[in-house]
mmCIF file of C-alpha atoms in Angstrom:
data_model
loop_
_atom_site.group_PDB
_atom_site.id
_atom_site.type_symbol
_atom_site.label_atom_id
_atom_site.label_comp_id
_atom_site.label_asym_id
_atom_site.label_seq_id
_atom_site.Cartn_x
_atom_site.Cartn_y
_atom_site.Cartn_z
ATOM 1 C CA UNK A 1 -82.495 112.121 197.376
ATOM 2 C CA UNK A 2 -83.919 113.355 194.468
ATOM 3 C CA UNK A 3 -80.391 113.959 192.803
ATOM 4 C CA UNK A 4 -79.811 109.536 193.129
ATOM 5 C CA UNK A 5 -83.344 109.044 192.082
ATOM 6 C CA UNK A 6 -82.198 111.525 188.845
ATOM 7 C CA UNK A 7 -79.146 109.260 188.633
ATOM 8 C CA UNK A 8 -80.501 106.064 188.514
ATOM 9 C CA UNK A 9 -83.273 106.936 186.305
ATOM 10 C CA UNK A 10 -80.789 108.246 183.771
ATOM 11 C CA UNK A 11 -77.915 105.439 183.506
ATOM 12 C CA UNK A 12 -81.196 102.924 183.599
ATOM 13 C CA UNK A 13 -82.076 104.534 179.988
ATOM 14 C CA UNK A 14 -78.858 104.927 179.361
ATOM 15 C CA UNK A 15 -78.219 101.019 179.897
ATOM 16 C CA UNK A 16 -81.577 100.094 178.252
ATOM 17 C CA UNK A 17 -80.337 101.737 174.790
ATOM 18 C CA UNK A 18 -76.480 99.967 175.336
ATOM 19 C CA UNK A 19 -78.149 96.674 175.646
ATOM 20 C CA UNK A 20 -80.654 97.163 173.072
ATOM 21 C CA UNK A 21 -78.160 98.092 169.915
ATOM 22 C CA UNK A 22 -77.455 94.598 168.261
ATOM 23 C CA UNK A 23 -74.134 95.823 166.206
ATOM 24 C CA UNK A 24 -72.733 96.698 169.905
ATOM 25 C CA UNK A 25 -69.591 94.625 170.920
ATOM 26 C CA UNK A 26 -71.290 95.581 174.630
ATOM 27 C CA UNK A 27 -74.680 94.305 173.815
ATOM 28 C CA UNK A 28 -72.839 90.876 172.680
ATOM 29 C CA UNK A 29 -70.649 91.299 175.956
ATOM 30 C CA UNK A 30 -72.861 91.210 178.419
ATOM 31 C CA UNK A 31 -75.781 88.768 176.930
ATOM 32 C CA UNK A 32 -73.248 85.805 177.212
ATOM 33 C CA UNK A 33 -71.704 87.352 180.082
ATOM 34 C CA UNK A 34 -75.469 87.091 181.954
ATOM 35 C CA UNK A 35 -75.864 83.982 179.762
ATOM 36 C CA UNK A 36 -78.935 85.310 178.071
ATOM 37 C CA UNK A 37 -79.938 84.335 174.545
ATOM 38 C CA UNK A 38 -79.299 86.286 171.501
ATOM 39 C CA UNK A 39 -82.567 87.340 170.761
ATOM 40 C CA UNK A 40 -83.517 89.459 174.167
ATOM 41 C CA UNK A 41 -84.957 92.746 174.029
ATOM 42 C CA UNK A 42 -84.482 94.288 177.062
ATOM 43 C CA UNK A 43 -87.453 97.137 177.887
ATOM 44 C CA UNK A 44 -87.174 100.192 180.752
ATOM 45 C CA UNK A 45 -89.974 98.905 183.180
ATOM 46 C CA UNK A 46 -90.029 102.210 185.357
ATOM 47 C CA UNK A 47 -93.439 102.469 183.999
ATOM 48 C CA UNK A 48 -94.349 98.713 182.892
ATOM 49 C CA UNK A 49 -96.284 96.628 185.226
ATOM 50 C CA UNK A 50 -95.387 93.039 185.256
ATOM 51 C CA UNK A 51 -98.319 91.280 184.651
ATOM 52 C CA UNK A 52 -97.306 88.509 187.452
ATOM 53 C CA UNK A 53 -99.152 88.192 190.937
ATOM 54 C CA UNK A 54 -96.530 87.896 192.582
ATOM 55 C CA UNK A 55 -95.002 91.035 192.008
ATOM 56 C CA UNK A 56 -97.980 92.896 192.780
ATOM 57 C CA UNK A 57 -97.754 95.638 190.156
ATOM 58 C CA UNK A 58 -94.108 96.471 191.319
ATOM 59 C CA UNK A 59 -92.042 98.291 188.460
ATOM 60 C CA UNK A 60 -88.281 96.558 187.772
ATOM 61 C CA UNK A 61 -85.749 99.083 186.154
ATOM 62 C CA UNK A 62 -85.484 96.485 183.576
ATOM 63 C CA UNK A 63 -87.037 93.673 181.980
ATOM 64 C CA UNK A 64 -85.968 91.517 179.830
ATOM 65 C CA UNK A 65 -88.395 89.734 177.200
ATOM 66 C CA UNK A 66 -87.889 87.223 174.317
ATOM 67 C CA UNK A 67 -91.507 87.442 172.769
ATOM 68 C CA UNK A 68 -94.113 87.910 175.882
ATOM 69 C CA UNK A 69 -91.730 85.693 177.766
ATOM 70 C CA UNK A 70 -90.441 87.265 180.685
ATOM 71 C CA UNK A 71 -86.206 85.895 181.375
ATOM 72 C CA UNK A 72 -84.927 89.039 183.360
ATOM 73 C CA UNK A 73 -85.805 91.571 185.933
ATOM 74 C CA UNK A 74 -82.815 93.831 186.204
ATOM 75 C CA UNK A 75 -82.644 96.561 189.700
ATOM 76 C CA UNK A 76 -80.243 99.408 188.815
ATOM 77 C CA UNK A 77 -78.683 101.609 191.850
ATOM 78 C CA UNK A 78 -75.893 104.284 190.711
ATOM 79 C CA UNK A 79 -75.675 105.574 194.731
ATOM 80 C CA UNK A 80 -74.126 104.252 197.265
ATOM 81 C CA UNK A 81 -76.663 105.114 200.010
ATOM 82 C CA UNK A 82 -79.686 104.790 197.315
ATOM 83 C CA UNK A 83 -82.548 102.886 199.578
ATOM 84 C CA UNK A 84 -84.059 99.767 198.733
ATOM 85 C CA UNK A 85 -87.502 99.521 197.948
ATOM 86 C CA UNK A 86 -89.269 96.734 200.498
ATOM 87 C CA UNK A 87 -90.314 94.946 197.106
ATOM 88 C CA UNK A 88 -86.334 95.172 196.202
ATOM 89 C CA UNK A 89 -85.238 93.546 199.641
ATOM 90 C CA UNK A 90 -84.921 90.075 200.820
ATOM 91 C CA UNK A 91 -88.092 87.955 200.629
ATOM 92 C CA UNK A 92 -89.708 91.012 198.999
ATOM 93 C CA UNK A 93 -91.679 90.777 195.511
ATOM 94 C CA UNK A 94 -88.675 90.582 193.359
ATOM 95 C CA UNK A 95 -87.375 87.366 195.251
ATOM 96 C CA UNK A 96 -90.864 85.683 195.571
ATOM 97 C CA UNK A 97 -91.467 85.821 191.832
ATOM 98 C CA UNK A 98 -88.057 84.604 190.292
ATOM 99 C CA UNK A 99 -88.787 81.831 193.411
ATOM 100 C CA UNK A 100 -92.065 81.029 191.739
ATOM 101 C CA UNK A 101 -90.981 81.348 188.167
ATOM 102 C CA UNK A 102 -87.791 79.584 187.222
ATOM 103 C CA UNK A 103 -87.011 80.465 183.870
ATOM 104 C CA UNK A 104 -86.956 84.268 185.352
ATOM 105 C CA UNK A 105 -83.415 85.537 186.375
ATOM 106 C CA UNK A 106 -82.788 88.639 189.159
ATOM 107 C CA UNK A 107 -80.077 91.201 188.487
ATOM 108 C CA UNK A 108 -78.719 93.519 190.482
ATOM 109 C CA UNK A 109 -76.233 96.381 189.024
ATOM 110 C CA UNK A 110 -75.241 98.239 192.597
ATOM 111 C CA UNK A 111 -71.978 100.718 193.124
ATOM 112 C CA UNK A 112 -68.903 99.319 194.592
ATOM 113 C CA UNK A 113 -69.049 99.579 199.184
ATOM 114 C CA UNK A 114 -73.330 99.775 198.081
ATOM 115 C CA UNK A 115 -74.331 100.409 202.350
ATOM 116 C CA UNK A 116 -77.333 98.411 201.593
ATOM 117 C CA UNK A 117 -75.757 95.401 200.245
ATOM 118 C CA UNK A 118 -76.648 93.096 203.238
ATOM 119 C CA UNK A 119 -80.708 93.903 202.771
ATOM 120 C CA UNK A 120 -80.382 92.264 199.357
ATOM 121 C CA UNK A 121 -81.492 88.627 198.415
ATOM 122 C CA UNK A 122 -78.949 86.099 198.851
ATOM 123 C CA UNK A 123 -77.230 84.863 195.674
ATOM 124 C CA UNK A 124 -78.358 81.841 194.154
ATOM 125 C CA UNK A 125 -78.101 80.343 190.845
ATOM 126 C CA UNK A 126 -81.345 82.740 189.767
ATOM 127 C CA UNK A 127 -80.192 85.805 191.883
ATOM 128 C CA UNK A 128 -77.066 87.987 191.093
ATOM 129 C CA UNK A 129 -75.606 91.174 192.280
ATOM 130 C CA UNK A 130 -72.623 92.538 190.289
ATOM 131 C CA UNK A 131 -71.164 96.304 190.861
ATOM 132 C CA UNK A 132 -70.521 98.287 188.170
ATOM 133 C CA UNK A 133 -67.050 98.438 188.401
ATOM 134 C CA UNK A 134 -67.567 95.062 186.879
ATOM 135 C CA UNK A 135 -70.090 96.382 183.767
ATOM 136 C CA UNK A 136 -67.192 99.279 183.443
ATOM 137 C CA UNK A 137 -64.587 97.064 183.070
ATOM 138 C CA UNK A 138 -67.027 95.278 179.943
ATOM 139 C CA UNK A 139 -67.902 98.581 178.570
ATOM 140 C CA UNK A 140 -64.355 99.813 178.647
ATOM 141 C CA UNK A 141 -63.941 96.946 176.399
ATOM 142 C CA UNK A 142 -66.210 96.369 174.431
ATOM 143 C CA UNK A 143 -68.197 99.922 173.680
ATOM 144 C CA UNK A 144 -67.266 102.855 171.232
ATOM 145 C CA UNK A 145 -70.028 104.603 171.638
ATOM 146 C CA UNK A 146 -69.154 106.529 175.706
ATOM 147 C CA UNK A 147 -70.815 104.147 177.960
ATOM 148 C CA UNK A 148 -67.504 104.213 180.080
ATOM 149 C CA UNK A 149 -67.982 108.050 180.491
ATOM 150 C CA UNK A 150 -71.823 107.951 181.130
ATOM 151 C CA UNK A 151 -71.436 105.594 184.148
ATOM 152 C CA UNK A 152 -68.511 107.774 185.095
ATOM 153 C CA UNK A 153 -70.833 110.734 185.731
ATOM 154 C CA UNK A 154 -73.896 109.142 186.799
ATOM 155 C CA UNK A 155 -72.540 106.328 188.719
ATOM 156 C CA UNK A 156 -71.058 106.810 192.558
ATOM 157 C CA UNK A 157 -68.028 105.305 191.711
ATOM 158 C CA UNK A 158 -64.050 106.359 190.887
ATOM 159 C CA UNK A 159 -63.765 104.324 187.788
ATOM 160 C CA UNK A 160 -60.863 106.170 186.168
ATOM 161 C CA UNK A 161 -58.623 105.640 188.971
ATOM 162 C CA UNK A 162 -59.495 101.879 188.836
ATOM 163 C CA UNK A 163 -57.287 101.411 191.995
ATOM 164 C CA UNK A 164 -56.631 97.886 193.497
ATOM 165 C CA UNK A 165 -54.509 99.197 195.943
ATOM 166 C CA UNK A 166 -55.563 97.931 199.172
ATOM 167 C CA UNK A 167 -55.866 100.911 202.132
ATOM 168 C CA UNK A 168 -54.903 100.294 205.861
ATOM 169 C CA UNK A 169 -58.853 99.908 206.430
ATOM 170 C CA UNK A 170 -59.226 97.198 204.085
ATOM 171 C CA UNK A 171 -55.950 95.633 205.297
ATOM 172 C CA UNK A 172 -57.385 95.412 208.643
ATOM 173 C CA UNK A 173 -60.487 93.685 207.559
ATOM 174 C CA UNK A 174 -58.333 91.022 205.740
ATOM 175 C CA UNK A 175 -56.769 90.173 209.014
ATOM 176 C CA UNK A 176 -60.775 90.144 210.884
ATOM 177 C CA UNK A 177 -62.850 87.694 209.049
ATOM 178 C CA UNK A 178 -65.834 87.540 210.990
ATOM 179 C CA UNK A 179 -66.590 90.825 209.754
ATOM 180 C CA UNK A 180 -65.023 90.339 205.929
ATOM 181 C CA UNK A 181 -68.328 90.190 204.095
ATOM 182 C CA UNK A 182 -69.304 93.838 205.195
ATOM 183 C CA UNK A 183 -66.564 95.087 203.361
ATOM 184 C CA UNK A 184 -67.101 95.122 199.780
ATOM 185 C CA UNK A 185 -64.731 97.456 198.725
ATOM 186 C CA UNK A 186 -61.756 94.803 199.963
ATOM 187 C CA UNK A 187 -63.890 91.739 198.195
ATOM 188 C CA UNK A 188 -64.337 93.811 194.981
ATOM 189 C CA UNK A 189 -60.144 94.911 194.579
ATOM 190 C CA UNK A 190 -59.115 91.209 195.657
ATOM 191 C CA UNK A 191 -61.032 90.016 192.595
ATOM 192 C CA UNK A 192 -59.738 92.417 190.374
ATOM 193 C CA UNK A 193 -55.763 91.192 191.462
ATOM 194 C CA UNK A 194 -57.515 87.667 190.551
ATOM 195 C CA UNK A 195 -58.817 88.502 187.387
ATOM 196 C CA UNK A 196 -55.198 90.048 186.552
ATOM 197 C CA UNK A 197 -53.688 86.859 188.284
ATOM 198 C CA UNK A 198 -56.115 84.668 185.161
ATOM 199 C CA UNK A 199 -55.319 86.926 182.768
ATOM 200 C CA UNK A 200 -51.164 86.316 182.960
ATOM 201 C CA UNK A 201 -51.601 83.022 184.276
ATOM 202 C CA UNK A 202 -53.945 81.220 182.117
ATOM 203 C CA UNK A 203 -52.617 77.916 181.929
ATOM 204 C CA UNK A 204 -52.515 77.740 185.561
ATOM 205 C CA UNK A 205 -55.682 79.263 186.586
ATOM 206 C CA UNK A 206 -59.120 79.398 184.755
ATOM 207 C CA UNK A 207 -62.263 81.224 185.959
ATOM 208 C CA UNK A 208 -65.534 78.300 185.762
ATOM 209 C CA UNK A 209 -68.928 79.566 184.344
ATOM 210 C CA UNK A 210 -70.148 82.631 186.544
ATOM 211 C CA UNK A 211 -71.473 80.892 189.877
ATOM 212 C CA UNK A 212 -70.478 82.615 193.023
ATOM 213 C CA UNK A 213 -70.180 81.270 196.410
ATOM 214 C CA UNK A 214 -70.100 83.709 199.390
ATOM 215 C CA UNK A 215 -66.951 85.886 198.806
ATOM 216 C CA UNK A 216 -65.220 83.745 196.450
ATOM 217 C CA UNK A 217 -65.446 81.388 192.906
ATOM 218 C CA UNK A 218 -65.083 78.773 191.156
ATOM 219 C CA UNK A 219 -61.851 78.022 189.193
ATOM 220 C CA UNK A 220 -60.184 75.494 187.818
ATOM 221 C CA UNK A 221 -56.272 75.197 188.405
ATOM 222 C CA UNK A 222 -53.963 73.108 186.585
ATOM 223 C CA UNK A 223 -50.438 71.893 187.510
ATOM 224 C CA UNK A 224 -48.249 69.766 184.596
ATOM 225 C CA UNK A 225 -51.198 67.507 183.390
ATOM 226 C CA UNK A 226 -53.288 67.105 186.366
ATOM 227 C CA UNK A 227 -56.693 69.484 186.418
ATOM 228 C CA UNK A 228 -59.064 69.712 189.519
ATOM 229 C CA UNK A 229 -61.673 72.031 190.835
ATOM 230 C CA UNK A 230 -61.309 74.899 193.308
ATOM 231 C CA UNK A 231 -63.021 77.686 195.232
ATOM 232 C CA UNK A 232 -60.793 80.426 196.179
ATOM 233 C CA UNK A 233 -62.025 83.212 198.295
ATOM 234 C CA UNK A 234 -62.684 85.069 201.723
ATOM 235 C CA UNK A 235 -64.313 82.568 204.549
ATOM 236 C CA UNK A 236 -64.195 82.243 208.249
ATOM 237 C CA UNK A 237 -62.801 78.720 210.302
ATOM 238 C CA UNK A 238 -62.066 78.677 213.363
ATOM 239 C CA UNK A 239 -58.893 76.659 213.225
ATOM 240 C CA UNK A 240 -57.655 79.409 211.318
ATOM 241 C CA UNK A 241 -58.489 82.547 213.579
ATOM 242 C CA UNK A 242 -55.831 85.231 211.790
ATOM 243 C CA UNK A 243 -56.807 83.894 208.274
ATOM 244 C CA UNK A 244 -59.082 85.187 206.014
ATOM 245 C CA UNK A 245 -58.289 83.974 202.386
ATOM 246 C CA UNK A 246 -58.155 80.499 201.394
ATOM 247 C CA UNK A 247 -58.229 77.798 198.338
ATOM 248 C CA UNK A 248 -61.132 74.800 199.193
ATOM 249 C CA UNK A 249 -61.372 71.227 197.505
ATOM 250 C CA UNK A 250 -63.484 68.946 197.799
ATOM 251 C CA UNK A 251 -62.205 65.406 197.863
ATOM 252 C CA UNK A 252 -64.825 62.731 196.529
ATOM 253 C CA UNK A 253 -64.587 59.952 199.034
ATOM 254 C CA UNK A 254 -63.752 57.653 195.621
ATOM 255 C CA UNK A 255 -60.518 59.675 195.311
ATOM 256 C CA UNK A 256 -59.047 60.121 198.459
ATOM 257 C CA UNK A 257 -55.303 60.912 198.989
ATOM 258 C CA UNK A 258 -53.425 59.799 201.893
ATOM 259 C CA UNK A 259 -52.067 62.828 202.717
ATOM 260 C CA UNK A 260 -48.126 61.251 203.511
ATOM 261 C CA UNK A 261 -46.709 64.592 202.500
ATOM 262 C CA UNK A 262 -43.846 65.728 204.914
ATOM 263 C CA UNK A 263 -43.581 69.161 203.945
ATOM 264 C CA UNK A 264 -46.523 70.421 205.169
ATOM 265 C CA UNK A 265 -48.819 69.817 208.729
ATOM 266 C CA UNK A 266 -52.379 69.093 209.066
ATOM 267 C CA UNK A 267 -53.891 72.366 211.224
ATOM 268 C CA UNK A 268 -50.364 74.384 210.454
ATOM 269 C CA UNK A 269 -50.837 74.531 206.268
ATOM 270 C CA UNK A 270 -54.371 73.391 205.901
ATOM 271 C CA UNK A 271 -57.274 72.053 207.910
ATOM 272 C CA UNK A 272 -58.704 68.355 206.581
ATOM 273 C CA UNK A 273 -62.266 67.690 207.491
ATOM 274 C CA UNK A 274 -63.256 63.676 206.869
ATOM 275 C CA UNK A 275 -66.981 63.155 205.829
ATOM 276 C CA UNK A 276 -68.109 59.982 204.625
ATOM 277 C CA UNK A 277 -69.097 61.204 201.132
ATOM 278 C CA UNK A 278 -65.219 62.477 200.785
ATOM 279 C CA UNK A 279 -63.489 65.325 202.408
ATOM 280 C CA UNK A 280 -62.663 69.311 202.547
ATOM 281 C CA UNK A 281 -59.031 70.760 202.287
ATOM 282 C CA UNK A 282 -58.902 74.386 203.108
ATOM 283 C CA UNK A 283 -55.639 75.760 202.547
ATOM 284 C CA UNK A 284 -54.925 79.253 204.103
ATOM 285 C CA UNK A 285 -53.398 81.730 201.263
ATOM 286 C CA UNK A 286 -50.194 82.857 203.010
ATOM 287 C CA UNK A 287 -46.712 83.533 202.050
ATOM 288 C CA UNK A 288 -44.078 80.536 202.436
ATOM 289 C CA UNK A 289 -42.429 82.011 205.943
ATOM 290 C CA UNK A 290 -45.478 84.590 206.623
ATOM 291 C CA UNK A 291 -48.695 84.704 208.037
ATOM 292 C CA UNK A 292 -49.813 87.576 206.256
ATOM 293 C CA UNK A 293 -49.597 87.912 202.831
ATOM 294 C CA UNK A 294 -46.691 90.473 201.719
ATOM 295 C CA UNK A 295 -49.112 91.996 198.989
ATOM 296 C CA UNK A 296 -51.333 93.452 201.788
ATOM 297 C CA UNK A 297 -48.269 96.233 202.760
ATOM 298 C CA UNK A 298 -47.792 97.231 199.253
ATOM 299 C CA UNK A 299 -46.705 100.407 197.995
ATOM 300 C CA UNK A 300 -48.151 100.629 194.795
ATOM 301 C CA UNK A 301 -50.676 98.648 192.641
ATOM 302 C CA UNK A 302 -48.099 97.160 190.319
ATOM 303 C CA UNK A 303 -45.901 95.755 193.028
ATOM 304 C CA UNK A 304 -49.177 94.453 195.158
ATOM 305 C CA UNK A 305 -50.306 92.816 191.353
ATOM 306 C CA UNK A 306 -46.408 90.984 190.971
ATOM 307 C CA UNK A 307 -46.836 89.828 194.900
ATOM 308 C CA UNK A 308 -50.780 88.624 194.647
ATOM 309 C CA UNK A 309 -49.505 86.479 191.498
ATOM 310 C CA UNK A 310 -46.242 85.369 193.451
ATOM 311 C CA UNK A 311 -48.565 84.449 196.110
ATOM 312 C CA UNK A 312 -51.451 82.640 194.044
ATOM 313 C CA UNK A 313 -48.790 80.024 192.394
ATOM 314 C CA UNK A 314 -47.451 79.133 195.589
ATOM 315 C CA UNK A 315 -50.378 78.484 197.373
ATOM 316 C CA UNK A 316 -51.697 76.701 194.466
ATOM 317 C CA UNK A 317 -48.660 74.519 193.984
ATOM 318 C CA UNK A 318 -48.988 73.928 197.674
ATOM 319 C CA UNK A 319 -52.106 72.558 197.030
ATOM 320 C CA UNK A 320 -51.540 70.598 194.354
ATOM 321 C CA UNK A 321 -48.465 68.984 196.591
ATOM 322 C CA UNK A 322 -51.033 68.363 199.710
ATOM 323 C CA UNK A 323 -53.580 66.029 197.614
ATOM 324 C CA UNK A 324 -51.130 64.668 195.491
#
């Protein structure tokens, strides 16, 4: 224990310096990427009380400050099995104050398959939890000055390999979703074929401003000139019992289609729920004569990436063609 205590302690200074040097492409990187202002200076609060009753003189990693204002309290964990304070858990002191101040923010920075994930705060618009597979990816980047290598050694992660290659583990979560959102590992490399998906199909896909649902996102998708708003991610119904992975839209009741389309079946290609404000569409992500997507059985990561994108435009055509 006292080697992930070391560990932590060391990429939190580490992290405080990166964030700190204004002429960093990093720094820049990851203030608009938390949506922070320009002017934050963020301080290592192992040993700074936070003068707020409600945390009750618990120490953050991290704060961050714009004159005596407090915007940020920021938990660092570079371990997989690093324990969580009580004060760092749900409804502890972290939670309570960002609950009672508003204009306060909650980070968390924990490794990718973290075994304490589900004793963490739910997310909310206040409270975030990002792995650092995702700050890697920034740093990689955006820094020259061997952040990449100094979360490589202190951090419980195989960045290097950077592997979205699904295993026969993860494969067989895909096809269990009751039990998806213990799985972090299989949530973490789907979003990394998604980011690759944006990045070569950007005028069919864009990522929305960093709010995050459950196991999925926001985007926006676009098909000739018609634009509408999507969620796209891991979720459980019950009409769909082998699916795991599907596109949602939301219907306002002002809009609705009629649904005439004869090339694809109400409860077969997607489930329609009617509500009197407007409706839901889920459609399950599967291949055109498949229930299981093809990139799951992949032998490499290049051929899983050209299947994932194969996949993504039909299943967002096929949406496109049900609520048109």
């Amino acid at each position: 224990m006292a080697g992930i205590k070391t560990n932590s302690n060391s990429i939190t200074a580490i992290l405080v310096e990166k964030l700190n040097y204004k002429k960093s492409g990093f720094r820049n990187a990851m203030i608009k990427f938390w949506n922070l202002p320009d002017n934050i200076i963020f301080i290592d609060g192992t040993h700074s009380t936070i003068r707020l009753p409600e945390m009750q003189n618990k120490e953050v990693d991290i704060i961050g400050t714009v004159g005596s204002k407090i915007l940020l309290l920021l938990e660092i964990k570079a371990n997989c099995n690093e324990n969580l304070q009580n004060s760092q858990k749900k409804n502890g002191q972290y939670q309570k104050t960002v609950e009672c101040h508003k204009e306060i923010k909650l980070k968390y920075i924990i490794p990718d398959g973290y075994y304490h994930i589900s004793e963490l705060p739910d997310e909310t618009e206040q409270i975030k939890i990002y792995t650092w597979s995702e700050i890697y990816e920034i740093a990689k980047e955006t820094d020259n000055t061997g952040l990449i290598d100094q979360i490589n050694y202190f951090v419980e992660n195989n960045f290097n390999l950077n592997d979205t290659l699904l295993n026969k583990g993860e494969v067989a979560m895909f096809l269990t979703p009751s039990i998806i959102g213990k799985v972090n590992s299989l949530y973490t490399k789907t979003q990394k074929l998604m980011s690759e998906f944006i990045k070569n199909n950007g005028k069919m896909i864009s990522q929305r401003p960093d709010y995050q649902f459950e196991l999925g996102w926001n985007y926006t998708l676009t098909k000739d000139t018609k634009q509408i708003n999507a969620w796209i991610g891991f979720y459980e119904l019950k009409d769909f019992p082998k699916n795991s992975f599907f596109i949602y839209h939301w219907i306002d009741a002002n809009n609705l289609p009629e649904f005439k389309s004869t090339n694809y079946v109400v409860n077969k290609d997607y489930i329609y729920y009617e509500y009197t404000t407007g409706d839901d569409v889920f459609v399950p992500i599967t291949n055109e004569n498949s229930e299981i997507p093809e990139f799951l059985f992949s032998e490499n990561s290049k051929e899983q990436q050209t299947k994932f994108d194969e996949l993504m435009k039909y299943n967002i055509n096929k949406l496109f063609d049900i609520i048109s």
